[in-house]
Amino acid sequence: MAGNADIPDVPNPPVTKPRVKMFACPNCGGSITLRYPGASMSVVCENCQSIIDVNDENYKILTKFFKQAKPFTPLIPLGQRGSLKGKTWEVIGFMARSDVNSAYFWTEYLLFNPYYGYRWLVEDKGHWNFITTIKKKPESNLRVAGIGVMGEVLTLDGKRYKVFNSGRTQVDYVIGEFYWRVVIGSQTNTADYIDPPFMLSCEKDASEVVWSTGEYISHKEIKKAFKLDKVPDPIGTAATEPPRAKESWGKMGMLWALFLAFITCAQIWLSGTSPYEVACDYRGIYLQNGKQNDQTTPVFTLEKEKSNVQITVHAPVSNSWFYISGELVNNTTGATYPFERTVEYYYGTDSDGAWTEGSSESALTISAVPGGKYYLNLDTESGGYATKYKDQYNLKVVRGVPLYDNYFWFAFFLSILPLVSWSTMRQEEASRWANSDFNPYVSSSE
Amino acid sequence: MLTLSCPSCGANVNFQSKSSVFAVCSFCKSSLVRQDMNLDEIGKIADLQDDLTPFQIGTTGMYNKEKFEIIGRLKVGYKDGFWNEWFTAFGDERVAWLAEAQGFLAFCYPYEATDLPEVKTLKIGQAVDLKEKGIYEIDDIRVVKCLFSEGELPFDAVQGRKSTSVDLTGFEQEMATIEYAAKETRTFIGHYLDFDDFQFKNLRPIDGW
Amino acid sequence: MVRFYFVTGSLLCAIFVYAGMNGYKVVDPFAVSASRPLGPGGHYHK
């Protein structure tokens, strides 16, 4: 490891092998190699799996011959070194632990660097967390005696950790060496709290309470760091899996609010500044129950280079209808905008009482009409009248009316991606909390 | 700095701190007690068989932008393990301790505590009032034995010296230690720091790293 | 997705202002569509 930048200032960095210590197993007589005498407290015999107290002059056996029917194989071999978080770590111990009640198990790798001390890698269903034991104690929102209580939130260094799981954990299998006297079957009360990708864990036994912080680390990073041929792909969503969708939703939500605020302001400004100029107010004659073709309005001017045009038709219909078909014609270019409108208004009385239907007025908007001189060609038709008198209809051409259609459409377009993002975030959080004892996403009926 | 000669082998024995009253000759490993300018040999310190630590006498570090140097060590053991207490001196009269256990480092300085509870009455979880330094909670009470000592130290650190070490925590990274020894009770206050915070120099080479 | 949304959203905002200033109806499924009289109740009436 010479020339490694993370090793602190040491005069003439040694390149020799670690000063290991070898002794015979007091149980089976096999040779035991202790990698870090002076740091490790207990070591597991590779032959017979007995756990030896190396601090004891006579190498006392702590747990004898527990041989498991199906031993666990560590994904990272003992003795392997890897660079994580800018430091070199050597795997010196491996444990399998399980929840006493559910028999759910996971594995833990003890990492060592003689300068920086100990760390843990915890592997659960292919998900990895890098764990550091801490001396600080978090603040709890609850004044409770136990650990891992519903609704519990812990605060530490500005992070808020929500209670995720709690239970009783036991050691099922160990190999390697450890800085305490490891005992098979020893149990602790544990509780995990998460603020993804970070976690806070508590282990409590009769004599002490140990707090640790953890951070999610991708299996690819583990593979690269320890130069492994393969590591299993993670299954499901881990408690501390980086909340990508949540972070993305946070940003999307901000943008969403920003865009909506922008188009709202723009809409208010556009509505306030729209000219609403009556360019033509035409009164025409039509024949009740008849047709009247080829009426032409006087030429009128549409101001502005480009704007919308609203045409409003009003006819004194009463249990009758009035139909107008026309075209807005540019006097200069001859460009035409054909349109049709009907106004119809009916009323009467039936078993439910009086009713009315329709209106004597109808409007349409033509978008983006260039400015210039225009006139209208109009044909009218009507029906439902009892008589055949002539009557008067009114047609109004207004330049630049405030419109809200765009506003609602754009608000809708701008909401599609944020809603997708929000629902992705909900799904991610629901699947994260699916493994929790304190799942807030589970409905009360389940 | 005071330089005396070892009454056993004649080698130079340096005292960098005036508060040091005990030293181990770096050549013959005699444990020496200083009274003014006199050194008396009271025994020999047996070598440590397994000793894995990144520190050594002469390692320097920074604390609060001030440089300190390690001038002595006390290694103590208890039933479940051991730790090192490195005696450090700043350039002036001030001294402090760097405690090292399982990779955790705490830097602490002496504090004149008054009205401390009796050692027999102490319980884990008990609150101890350290006056203007605040209230601390007892985390651990351990009966410890001196396993090894080297360099200079402010008390007679002969092998086998027994004491009760009480670890306490305050707010944030704050910690305190009260050591109840046969003759004296000493209190230290400090806090936990990361290895890199100290910018250590002249560390001990570790084989294989 | 955030970057994509930022770009498309900004573009939509720009289009919105441009359309508003020039009187465009961006989505106009009933644009000057033909309509025939239907009569009361919706039956064909001519």
PDB file of C-alpha atoms in Angstrom, chain A residues 4-6 9 35 42 50 52 80 83 101 153 157 172 211 218 274 291 295 309 346 348 354 357 387 392 410 445:
ATOM      1  CA  ASN A   4      -1.279   5.507  -1.215  1.00  0.00           C
ATOM      2  CA  ALA A   5      -2.438   9.077  -0.787  1.00  0.00           C
ATOM      3  CA  ASP A   6      -4.825   8.304   2.050  1.00  0.00           C
ATOM      4  CA  ASP A   9       2.178  11.185   7.291  1.00  0.00           C
ATOM      5  CA  ARG A  35      -3.748 -10.300  11.318  1.00  0.00           C
ATOM      6  CA  SER A  42     -11.132 -12.354  19.298  1.00  0.00           C
ATOM      7  CA  SER A  50     -14.184 -21.938  17.467  1.00  0.00           C
ATOM      8  CA  ILE A  52     -10.717 -17.624  20.566  1.00  0.00           C
ATOM      9  CA  GLN A  80      -9.213  -7.996   0.871  1.00  0.00           C
ATOM     10  CA  SER A  83     -10.727   2.077  -1.151  1.00  0.00           C
ATOM     11  CA  ASN A 101     -38.394 -13.068  15.720  1.00  0.00           C
ATOM     12  CA  VAL A 153     -37.746  10.945  14.952  1.00  0.00           C
ATOM     13  CA  ASP A 157     -26.108  16.971  12.788  1.00  0.00           C
ATOM     14  CA  ASP A 172     -25.490 -16.450  13.857  1.00  0.00           C
ATOM     15  CA  TRP A 211     -24.926   4.480  18.005  1.00  0.00           C
ATOM     16  CA  SER A 218     -23.975   1.132  -4.472  1.00  0.00           C
ATOM     17  CA  SER A 274     -55.292  43.233 -24.747  1.00  0.00           C
ATOM     18  CA  LYS A 291     -82.484  32.845 -46.692  1.00  0.00           C
ATOM     19  CA  GLN A 295     -74.420  40.665 -47.701  1.00  0.00           C
ATOM     20  CA  VAL A 309     -60.462  38.412 -33.698  1.00  0.00           C
ATOM     21  CA  TYR A 346     -86.058  27.762 -27.124  1.00  0.00           C
ATOM     22  CA  GLY A 348     -91.381  26.160 -22.817  1.00  0.00           C
ATOM     23  CA  ALA A 354     -90.275  26.025 -17.286  1.00  0.00           C
ATOM     24  CA  GLU A 357     -82.331  26.102 -24.143  1.00  0.00           C
ATOM     25  CA  THR A 387     -93.962  34.729 -39.612  1.00  0.00           C
ATOM     26  CA  GLN A 392     -82.367  42.661 -37.671  1.00  0.00           C
ATOM     27  CA  PHE A 410     -50.429  25.388 -20.794  1.00  0.00           C
ATOM     28  CA  SER A 445     -57.770  -1.441   6.256  1.00  0.00           C
TER      29      SER A 445
END
